[in-house]
Amino acid sequence: MPTSFLTPDQRAAFGRFTNPPSPTELARYFHLEGMELATVRQMRGAANRLGFAALLCSVRFTGSFPMRCTDIPDQVLSHLADQLDIAMPGNITGYFNSTAPTYTRHTALIRARFGYRDFHRAPEPLLGGP
């Protein structure tokens, strides 16, 4: 995606958490319900549930999937773990490996089920359009 029109600071912040979300942002972007919550609960193991929830909510908030656990503020992980009624897994770092099969499967599932698309792909034609 072209970002040459952005300042260097804006490019560095693009698609990332620049600060921990505020309480209002946590409530708005990191609240799970309905189909989201049902999908998260289908994941096996606490680390997979928390990781999937973090991917889903992070892409909603930042517009991109985090590549490392350290890219996600602790407040976000804690907020999601509380909602899922799970203790913070001791090692969630391994979940966030962009080349791991689970990470790849989960990001593909989020794109398919919740309608997120990669920017580098051509847009789908509109129905009835030219």
Coordinates of C-alpha atoms in Angstrom, one line a residue:
M1 CA 0.0 0.0 0.0
P2 CA 1.5 3.4 -0.9
T3 CA 2.3 5.5 2.1
S4 CA 4.6 8.1 0.5
F5 CA 2.1 10.8 1.3
L6 CA 2.4 10.1 5.1
T7 CA 5.0 11.8 7.2
P8 CA 7.8 9.5 8.6
D9 CA 6.0 9.5 12.0
Q10 CA 2.7 8.6 10.5
R11 CA 4.3 5.7 8.5
A12 CA 6.0 4.4 11.6
A13 CA 2.6 4.4 13.4
F14 CA 0.5 3.0 10.5
G15 CA -1.3 -0.2 11.5
R16 CA 0.2 -0.4 15.0
F17 CA -0.6 0.5 18.5
T18 CA 1.1 3.8 19.3
N19 CA -0.3 3.9 22.8
P20 CA -2.4 1.6 24.9
P21 CA -6.1 2.0 24.1
S22 CA -8.1 4.2 26.4
P23 CA -10.9 2.7 28.5
T24 CA -13.4 3.9 25.9
E25 CA -11.5 2.4 23.1
L26 CA -11.2 -0.9 25.0
A27 CA -14.9 -1.0 25.4
R28 CA -15.6 -0.1 21.8
Y29 CA -13.0 -2.1 19.8
F30 CA -12.0 -4.9 22.2
H31 CA -15.4 -6.1 23.3
L32 CA -16.4 -9.5 22.1
E33 CA -20.0 -10.6 21.5
G34 CA -22.2 -12.6 19.2
M35 CA -20.5 -14.4 16.3
E36 CA -17.1 -13.0 17.4
L37 CA -17.3 -14.6 20.8
A38 CA -18.7 -17.8 19.5
T39 CA -15.9 -18.1 17.0
V40 CA -13.2 -17.3 19.7
R41 CA -14.7 -20.0 21.9
Q42 CA -14.2 -22.6 19.2
M43 CA -10.5 -22.3 19.4
R44 CA -8.6 -25.0 21.3
G45 CA -6.6 -23.9 24.4
A46 CA -6.4 -20.6 26.2
A47 CA -3.4 -19.3 24.2
N48 CA -5.3 -19.9 20.9
R49 CA -8.5 -18.3 22.2
L50 CA -6.6 -15.3 23.5
G51 CA -4.4 -15.0 20.5
F52 CA -7.4 -15.3 18.1
A53 CA -9.3 -12.6 20.0
A54 CA -6.2 -10.3 20.0
L55 CA -5.9 -10.7 16.3
L56 CA -9.6 -10.1 15.7
C57 CA -9.8 -7.0 17.9
S58 CA -6.4 -5.6 16.8
V59 CA -7.2 -5.7 13.1
R60 CA -10.5 -3.9 13.9
F61 CA -8.6 -1.2 15.9
T62 CA -5.4 -0.8 13.9
G63 CA -6.3 -2.1 10.5
S64 CA -3.6 -4.8 10.5
F65 CA -2.7 -8.0 12.2
P66 CA 0.0 -7.8 14.9
M67 CA 3.0 -9.8 14.1
R68 CA 4.4 -10.2 17.6
C69 CA 2.8 -10.5 21.0
T70 CA 4.9 -7.5 22.1
D71 CA 3.0 -5.4 19.5
I72 CA -0.1 -5.7 21.6
P73 CA -0.4 -3.7 24.8
D74 CA -0.8 -5.7 28.0
Q75 CA -4.0 -3.9 28.8
V76 CA -5.5 -5.3 25.6
L77 CA -4.5 -8.9 26.4
S78 CA -5.7 -8.5 30.0
H79 CA -9.1 -7.1 28.9
L80 CA -9.6 -9.9 26.4
A81 CA -8.6 -12.6 28.9
D82 CA -11.1 -11.2 31.5
Q83 CA -13.9 -11.4 28.9
L84 CA -12.9 -14.9 28.0
D85 CA -12.7 -15.9 31.7
I86 CA -9.2 -17.3 31.2
A87 CA -6.0 -16.7 33.1
M88 CA -3.3 -15.1 31.1
P89 CA -1.4 -18.0 29.4
G90 CA 2.2 -18.3 30.5
N91 CA 3.5 -18.3 26.9
I92 CA 1.3 -16.7 24.3
T93 CA 4.4 -15.3 22.5
G94 CA 4.6 -18.5 20.4
Y95 CA 1.1 -17.9 19.0
F96 CA 2.2 -14.7 17.3
N97 CA 4.5 -16.1 14.6
S98 CA 3.3 -14.9 11.2
T99 CA 4.8 -18.0 9.5
A100 CA 3.2 -20.5 11.9
P101 CA 0.3 -22.6 10.5
T102 CA -2.1 -21.6 13.3
Y103 CA -1.5 -17.8 12.9
T104 CA -1.9 -18.2 9.1
R105 CA -5.2 -20.2 9.5
H106 CA -6.6 -17.8 12.0
T107 CA -5.9 -14.6 10.0
A108 CA -7.5 -16.3 7.0
L109 CA -10.5 -17.3 9.1
I110 CA -10.9 -13.7 10.4
R111 CA -10.7 -12.3 6.8
A112 CA -13.2 -14.8 5.5
R113 CA -15.7 -14.7 8.4
F114 CA -15.6 -11.0 9.3
G115 CA -15.0 -9.5 5.9
Y116 CA -11.4 -8.1 6.2
R117 CA -9.4 -7.9 3.0
D118 CA -5.8 -7.3 2.2
F119 CA -5.0 -3.9 0.8
H120 CA -2.6 -5.3 -1.8
R121 CA -5.4 -7.3 -3.5
A122 CA -7.4 -5.7 -6.3
P123 CA -10.9 -4.7 -5.1
E124 CA -13.8 -6.9 -6.2
P125 CA -16.0 -5.4 -8.9
L126 CA -19.3 -3.9 -7.7
L127 CA -22.5 -5.6 -8.8
G128 CA -24.1 -3.8 -11.6
G129 CA -21.0 -1.7 -12.2
P130 CA -19.0 -1.3 -15.4

